[in-house]
PDB file of C-alpha atoms in Angstrom:
ATOM      1  CA  MET A   1      16.038   6.966   2.387  1.00  0.00           C
ATOM      2  CA  ILE A   2      15.144   3.372   1.978  1.00  0.00           C
ATOM      3  CA  VAL A   3      11.535   2.470   1.315  1.00  0.00           C
ATOM      4  CA  LEU A   4      10.785  -0.803   2.803  1.00  0.00           C
ATOM      5  CA  LEU A   5       7.947  -2.224   0.486  1.00  0.00           C
ATOM      6  CA  ASP A   6       5.464  -4.857   1.727  1.00  0.00           C
ATOM      7  CA  ASN A   7       2.935  -6.381  -0.631  1.00  0.00           C
ATOM      8  CA  GLY A   8       0.289  -7.667   1.681  1.00  0.00           C
ATOM      9  CA  HIS A   9      -0.844 -11.267   1.876  1.00  0.00           C
ATOM     10  CA  GLY A  10       0.225 -14.219  -0.234  1.00  0.00           C
ATOM     11  CA  GLY A  11       0.307 -14.546  -4.085  1.00  0.00           C
ATOM     12  CA  LEU A  12      -0.491 -17.378  -6.516  1.00  0.00           C
ATOM     13  CA  ILE A  13       1.714 -20.457  -6.607  1.00  0.00           C
ATOM     14  CA  ASN A  14       0.865 -22.912  -9.637  1.00  0.00           C
ATOM     15  CA  GLY A  15      -2.469 -21.130  -9.988  1.00  0.00           C
ATOM     16  CA  THR A  16      -3.368 -21.548  -6.116  1.00  0.00           C
ATOM     17  CA  TYR A  17      -4.100 -18.618  -4.135  1.00  0.00           C
ATOM     18  CA  GLN A  18      -2.079 -18.598  -0.941  1.00  0.00           C
ATOM     19  CA  THR A  19      -4.411 -16.470   1.498  1.00  0.00           C
ATOM     20  CA  PRO A  20      -7.739 -17.428   2.689  1.00  0.00           C
ATOM     21  CA  GLY A  21     -10.445 -14.774   1.855  1.00  0.00           C
ATOM     22  CA  LYS A  22      -8.661 -11.519   0.646  1.00  0.00           C
ATOM     23  CA  ARG A  23     -10.335 -11.702  -2.796  1.00  0.00           C
ATOM     24  CA  SER A  24     -13.166 -10.090  -4.643  1.00  0.00           C
ATOM     25  CA  PRO A  25     -16.442 -12.051  -5.285  1.00  0.00           C
ATOM     26  CA  ILE A  26     -16.568 -13.839  -8.604  1.00  0.00           C
ATOM     27  CA  TRP A  27     -18.090 -11.286 -11.057  1.00  0.00           C
ATOM     28  CA  ASN A  28     -20.768 -11.995 -13.662  1.00  0.00           C
ATOM     29  CA  ASP A  29     -18.352 -12.217 -16.356  1.00  0.00           C
ATOM     30  CA  GLY A  30     -16.475 -14.956 -14.394  1.00  0.00           C
ATOM     31  CA  THR A  31     -13.428 -12.684 -13.300  1.00  0.00           C
ATOM     32  CA  GLN A  32     -12.064 -12.386  -9.715  1.00  0.00           C
ATOM     33  CA  LEU A  33      -9.462 -10.445  -8.079  1.00  0.00           C
ATOM     34  CA  PHE A  34      -7.089 -11.910  -5.567  1.00  0.00           C
ATOM     35  CA  GLU A  35      -5.590  -9.260  -3.332  1.00  0.00           C
ATOM     36  CA  GLY A  36      -2.224 -10.740  -3.017  1.00  0.00           C
ATOM     37  CA  GLU A  37      -1.619 -10.599  -6.793  1.00  0.00           C
ATOM     38  CA  PHE A  38      -2.872  -7.090  -7.032  1.00  0.00           C
ATOM     39  CA  ASN A  39      -0.681  -6.009  -4.046  1.00  0.00           C
ATOM     40  CA  ARG A  40       2.281  -7.679  -5.800  1.00  0.00           C
ATOM     41  CA  ALA A  41       1.702  -6.032  -8.963  1.00  0.00           C
ATOM     42  CA  ILE A  42       1.342  -2.572  -7.594  1.00  0.00           C
ATOM     43  CA  VAL A  43       4.848  -3.271  -5.554  1.00  0.00           C
ATOM     44  CA  ASN A  44       6.443  -4.394  -8.634  1.00  0.00           C
ATOM     45  CA  GLY A  45       5.452  -1.416 -10.442  1.00  0.00           C
ATOM     46  CA  ILE A  46       6.779   0.803  -7.625  1.00  0.00           C
ATOM     47  CA  ILE A  47      10.062  -0.979  -7.820  1.00  0.00           C
ATOM     48  CA  GLU A  48      10.246  -0.701 -11.448  1.00  0.00           C
ATOM     49  CA  ASP A  49       9.930   3.073 -11.252  1.00  0.00           C
ATOM     50  CA  LEU A  50      12.113   3.466  -7.973  1.00  0.00           C
ATOM     51  CA  THR A  51      14.923   1.690  -9.733  1.00  0.00           C
ATOM     52  CA  ARG A  52      14.740   4.098 -12.830  1.00  0.00           C
ATOM     53  CA  LEU A  53      14.772   7.006 -10.340  1.00  0.00           C
ATOM     54  CA  ARG A  54      17.609   5.356  -8.127  1.00  0.00           C
ATOM     55  CA  ILE A  55      15.435   5.582  -4.967  1.00  0.00           C
ATOM     56  CA  PRO A  56      16.715   2.783  -2.699  1.00  0.00           C
ATOM     57  CA  TYR A  57      14.168   0.186  -1.855  1.00  0.00           C
ATOM     58  CA  VAL A  58      13.728  -3.332  -0.128  1.00  0.00           C
ATOM     59  CA  ASN A  59      11.128  -5.756  -1.132  1.00  0.00           C
ATOM     60  CA  ILE A  60      10.317  -7.046   2.564  1.00  0.00           C
ATOM     61  CA  ALA A  61       8.278 -10.156   1.141  1.00  0.00           C
ATOM     62  CA  PRO A  62       9.249 -11.198  -2.523  1.00  0.00           C
ATOM     63  CA  GLU A  63       7.938 -14.669  -1.740  1.00  0.00           C
ATOM     64  CA  TYR A  64       4.763 -15.917  -3.069  1.00  0.00           C
ATOM     65  CA  ARG A  65       3.524 -17.645  -0.192  1.00  0.00           C
ATOM     66  CA  ASP A  66       1.996 -15.861   2.605  1.00  0.00           C
ATOM     67  CA  VAL A  67       4.869 -14.475   4.711  1.00  0.00           C
ATOM     68  CA  THR A  68       3.800 -13.911   8.496  1.00  0.00           C
ATOM     69  CA  LEU A  69       3.204 -10.231  10.011  1.00  0.00           C
ATOM     70  CA  GLU A  70       5.986 -11.093  12.541  1.00  0.00           C
ATOM     71  CA  THR A  71       8.698 -12.161   9.722  1.00  0.00           C
ATOM     72  CA  ARG A  72       7.636  -8.918   8.000  1.00  0.00           C
ATOM     73  CA  MET A  73       8.108  -6.819  11.038  1.00  0.00           C
ATOM     74  CA  ASN A  74      11.355  -8.487  11.669  1.00  0.00           C
ATOM     75  CA  ARG A  75      12.828  -7.982   8.430  1.00  0.00           C
ATOM     76  CA  ALA A  76      11.841  -4.398   8.485  1.00  0.00           C
ATOM     77  CA  ASN A  77      13.610  -3.854  11.950  1.00  0.00           C
ATOM     78  CA  LYS A  78      16.842  -4.749  10.629  1.00  0.00           C
ATOM     79  CA  TYR A  79      17.056  -1.198   8.782  1.00  0.00           C
ATOM     80  CA  ASN A  80      17.825   2.062  10.312  1.00  0.00           C
ATOM     81  CA  SER A  81      14.742   3.483  11.535  1.00  0.00           C
ATOM     82  CA  ARG A  82      15.670   7.035  10.853  1.00  0.00           C
ATOM     83  CA  LYS A  83      16.790   6.388   7.370  1.00  0.00           C
ATOM     84  CA  SER A  84      13.828   4.210   6.115  1.00  0.00           C
ATOM     85  CA  PHE A  85      10.055   4.207   6.033  1.00  0.00           C
ATOM     86  CA  TYR A  86       7.824   1.134   5.596  1.00  0.00           C
ATOM     87  CA  LEU A  87       5.038   1.041   3.030  1.00  0.00           C
ATOM     88  CA  SER A  88       2.293  -2.012   3.329  1.00  0.00           C
ATOM     89  CA  VAL A  89       0.034  -2.063   0.037  1.00  0.00           C
ATOM     90  CA  HIS A  90      -3.441  -3.557   0.115  1.00  0.00           C
ATOM     91  CA  SER A  91      -6.873  -3.353  -1.385  1.00  0.00           C
ATOM     92  CA  ASN A  92      -9.755  -3.068   0.811  1.00  0.00           C
ATOM     93  CA  ALA A  93     -13.163  -4.876   1.317  1.00  0.00           C
ATOM     94  CA  GLY A  94     -16.417  -4.386   3.310  1.00  0.00           C
ATOM     95  CA  GLY A  95     -18.602  -2.720   0.900  1.00  0.00           C
ATOM     96  CA  GLY A  96     -17.337   0.730   0.811  1.00  0.00           C
ATOM     97  CA  HIS A  97     -15.452   2.881  -1.983  1.00  0.00           C
ATOM     98  CA  GLY A  98     -12.516   4.997  -1.969  1.00  0.00           C
ATOM     99  CA  SER A  99      -9.100   4.613  -0.585  1.00  0.00           C
ATOM    100  CA  GLU A 100      -7.436   5.046   2.905  1.00  0.00           C
ATOM    101  CA  VAL A 101      -4.164   5.868   4.330  1.00  0.00           C
ATOM    102  CA  PHE A 102      -3.411   4.276   7.712  1.00  0.00           C
ATOM    103  CA  THR A 103      -0.719   4.892  10.570  1.00  0.00           C
ATOM    104  CA  SER A 104      -0.431   3.707  14.028  1.00  0.00           C
ATOM    105  CA  ARG A 105      -1.750   5.676  16.958  1.00  0.00           C
ATOM    106  CA  GLY A 106      -0.153   9.019  18.089  1.00  0.00           C
ATOM    107  CA  ASN A 107       1.368  11.952  16.275  1.00  0.00           C
ATOM    108  CA  THR A 108       4.622  10.810  14.457  1.00  0.00           C
ATOM    109  CA  LYS A 109       6.552  11.179  11.304  1.00  0.00           C
ATOM    110  CA  SER A 110       4.105   8.472   9.753  1.00  0.00           C
ATOM    111  CA  ASP A 111       1.454  11.220   9.981  1.00  0.00           C
ATOM    112  CA  LYS A 112       3.494  13.635   7.792  1.00  0.00           C
ATOM    113  CA  ILE A 113       4.265  10.783   5.366  1.00  0.00           C
ATOM    114  CA  ALA A 114       0.436   9.856   5.369  1.00  0.00           C
ATOM    115  CA  THR A 115      -0.423  13.468   4.423  1.00  0.00           C
ATOM    116  CA  VAL A 116       1.776  13.454   1.657  1.00  0.00           C
ATOM    117  CA  PHE A 117       0.041  10.314   0.461  1.00  0.00           C
ATOM    118  CA  GLY A 118      -3.294  12.019   0.381  1.00  0.00           C
ATOM    119  CA  GLU A 119      -2.362  14.908  -1.227  1.00  0.00           C
ATOM    120  CA  GLU A 120      -0.949  12.825  -4.091  1.00  0.00           C
ATOM    121  CA  PHE A 121      -4.025  10.489  -4.088  1.00  0.00           C
ATOM    122  CA  LYS A 122      -6.209  13.499  -4.628  1.00  0.00           C
ATOM    123  CA  ARG A 123      -4.083  14.924  -7.449  1.00  0.00           C
ATOM    124  CA  GLU A 124      -3.976  11.535  -9.119  1.00  0.00           C
ATOM    125  CA  PHE A 125      -7.688  10.575  -8.391  1.00  0.00           C
ATOM    126  CA  PRO A 126      -9.632  14.001  -8.218  1.00  0.00           C
ATOM    127  CA  ASN A 127     -12.871  12.623  -8.493  1.00  0.00           C
ATOM    128  CA  ARG A 128     -12.404   9.516  -6.259  1.00  0.00           C
ATOM    129  CA  ARG A 129     -12.970   9.475  -2.629  1.00  0.00           C
ATOM    130  CA  LEU A 130     -10.107   9.647   0.063  1.00  0.00           C
ATOM    131  CA  ARG A 131     -11.824   8.001   3.266  1.00  0.00           C
ATOM    132  CA  THR A 132     -10.026  10.528   5.970  1.00  0.00           C
ATOM    133  CA  ASP A 133     -10.274  10.997   9.804  1.00  0.00           C
ATOM    134  CA  PHE A 134      -9.160  14.431  10.716  1.00  0.00           C
ATOM    135  CA  SER A 135     -10.041  14.011  14.593  1.00  0.00           C
ATOM    136  CA  ASP A 136      -6.302  14.220  15.356  1.00  0.00           C
ATOM    137  CA  GLY A 137      -5.778  17.107  13.025  1.00  0.00           C
ATOM    138  CA  ASP A 138      -4.370  15.024  10.037  1.00  0.00           C
ATOM    139  CA  LEU A 139      -6.049  12.843   7.293  1.00  0.00           C
ATOM    140  CA  ASP A 140      -4.547   9.404   7.959  1.00  0.00           C
ATOM    141  CA  LYS A 141      -6.693   6.734   9.812  1.00  0.00           C
ATOM    142  CA  GLU A 142      -4.893   5.531  12.943  1.00  0.00           C
ATOM    143  CA  ARG A 143      -5.252   1.648  13.859  1.00  0.00           C
ATOM    144  CA  ASN A 144      -3.066  -0.882  15.834  1.00  0.00           C
ATOM    145  CA  PHE A 145      -2.366  -2.842  12.797  1.00  0.00           C
ATOM    146  CA  TYR A 146       0.511  -5.334  13.585  1.00  0.00           C
ATOM    147  CA  VAL A 147       3.051  -3.909  10.798  1.00  0.00           C
ATOM    148  CA  LEU A 148       2.177  -0.289  11.652  1.00  0.00           C
ATOM    149  CA  LYS A 149       2.575  -0.762  15.598  1.00  0.00           C
ATOM    150  CA  ASN A 150       5.717  -3.157  15.685  1.00  0.00           C
ATOM    151  CA  THR A 151       7.949  -1.585  13.045  1.00  0.00           C
ATOM    152  CA  ARG A 152      10.666   0.852  14.400  1.00  0.00           C
ATOM    153  CA  MET A 153      10.476   3.108  11.616  1.00  0.00           C
ATOM    154  CA  PRO A 154       7.666   5.535   9.966  1.00  0.00           C
ATOM    155  CA  ALA A 155       5.053   3.050   8.622  1.00  0.00           C
ATOM    156  CA  ILE A 156       2.061   3.575   6.272  1.00  0.00           C
ATOM    157  CA  LEU A 157      -0.518   1.088   5.056  1.00  0.00           C
ATOM    158  CA  THR A 158      -2.426   2.023   2.028  1.00  0.00           C
ATOM    159  CA  GLU A 159      -5.999   0.580   1.073  1.00  0.00           C
ATOM    160  CA  ASN A 160      -6.324   1.078  -2.531  1.00  0.00           C
ATOM    161  CA  PHE A 161     -10.048   1.167  -3.346  1.00  0.00           C
ATOM    162  CA  PHE A 162     -12.499  -1.681  -2.533  1.00  0.00           C
ATOM    163  CA  MET A 163     -12.130  -5.222  -4.210  1.00  0.00           C
ATOM    164  CA  ASP A 164     -15.769  -6.069  -3.322  1.00  0.00           C
ATOM    165  CA  ASN A 165     -17.079  -2.753  -5.194  1.00  0.00           C
ATOM    166  CA  GLU A 166     -17.727  -3.939  -8.604  1.00  0.00           C
ATOM    167  CA  GLU A 167     -17.119  -0.624 -10.205  1.00  0.00           C
ATOM    168  CA  GLU A 168     -13.742  -0.054  -8.453  1.00  0.00           C
ATOM    169  CA  CYS A 169     -12.533  -3.517  -8.815  1.00  0.00           C
ATOM    170  CA  LYS A 170     -13.179  -3.856 -12.601  1.00  0.00           C
ATOM    171  CA  SER A 171     -12.217  -0.170 -13.592  1.00  0.00           C
ATOM    172  CA  LEU A 172      -9.377   0.365 -11.188  1.00  0.00           C
ATOM    173  CA  LEU A 173      -8.003  -2.775  -9.472  1.00  0.00           C
ATOM    174  CA  MET A 174      -8.217  -5.130 -12.571  1.00  0.00           C
ATOM    175  CA  THR A 175      -7.184  -2.825 -15.385  1.00  0.00           C
ATOM    176  CA  ARG A 176      -3.650  -2.011 -16.667  1.00  0.00           C
ATOM    177  CA  GLU A 177      -4.586   1.782 -16.616  1.00  0.00           C
ATOM    178  CA  GLY A 178      -6.037   1.752 -13.119  1.00  0.00           C
ATOM    179  CA  ARG A 179      -3.022  -0.137 -11.665  1.00  0.00           C
ATOM    180  CA  ALA A 180      -0.740   2.330 -13.567  1.00  0.00           C
ATOM    181  CA  LYS A 181      -2.352   5.305 -11.719  1.00  0.00           C
ATOM    182  CA  ILE A 182      -2.081   3.499  -8.241  1.00  0.00           C
ATOM    183  CA  ILE A 183       1.528   2.866  -9.010  1.00  0.00           C
ATOM    184  CA  LYS A 184       1.911   6.454 -10.192  1.00  0.00           C
ATOM    185  CA  TYR A 185       0.356   7.978  -6.922  1.00  0.00           C
ATOM    186  CA  HIS A 186       2.659   5.933  -4.727  1.00  0.00           C
ATOM    187  CA  VAL A 187       5.637   6.777  -6.622  1.00  0.00           C
ATOM    188  CA  GLU A 188       4.953  10.388  -6.783  1.00  0.00           C
ATOM    189  CA  THR A 189       4.449  10.341  -2.987  1.00  0.00           C
ATOM    190  CA  ILE A 190       7.826   8.592  -2.290  1.00  0.00           C
ATOM    191  CA  LYS A 191       9.575  11.120  -4.570  1.00  0.00           C
ATOM    192  CA  ARG A 192       8.141  14.036  -2.404  1.00  0.00           C
ATOM    193  CA  VAL A 193       8.802  12.144   0.968  1.00  0.00           C
ATOM    194  CA  GLN A 194      12.333  11.887   0.068  1.00  0.00           C
ATOM    195  CA  GLN A 195      12.763  15.404  -0.851  1.00  0.00           C
ATOM    196  CA  GLU A 196      10.540  16.967   1.840  1.00  0.00           C
ATOM    197  CA  LEU A 197      10.917  14.736   4.899  1.00  0.00           C
ATOM    198  CA  PHE A 198      14.143  12.830   4.932  1.00  0.00           C
TER     199      PHE A 198
END
């Protein structure tokens, strides 16, 4: 099994954030979260743990510029669809709270992987909300997001808490401890997915 890791959006180049929007408000203490920086920090933490665990991975978008969705999809689709899964890491916005796990529409192997993500999220964050949609019998939310719909392998997109929710942003997304827990939840899921689904 190869994990194809995708940190959503651009990063910081010479102090300049590469993606319009995709950032928290500026909080009263002057701090602000840039989603692309957060996404990279989580993916880099996952990479560190997967390297130690000897679980194969590929960083689909290692650049700091904002790589197009089409490029991300084309890079992923070079890998064997039966021996890999795609994981895109994000933080949410829009005035809510909690986390979500997205797959493309229809009942596929992605749904089984998403269920493991949900179980591991609840284990790591028992007092936090997992925003679910059980209308098709499992917990994932289904959307036609470009990278989910156009990759050939099972594909998951995690939305990790809300960057425009001050409590979640400042206690989870912007702290070393919060990020470590988010990384751990992803890595524990990947370990189970390798053992149970590949």
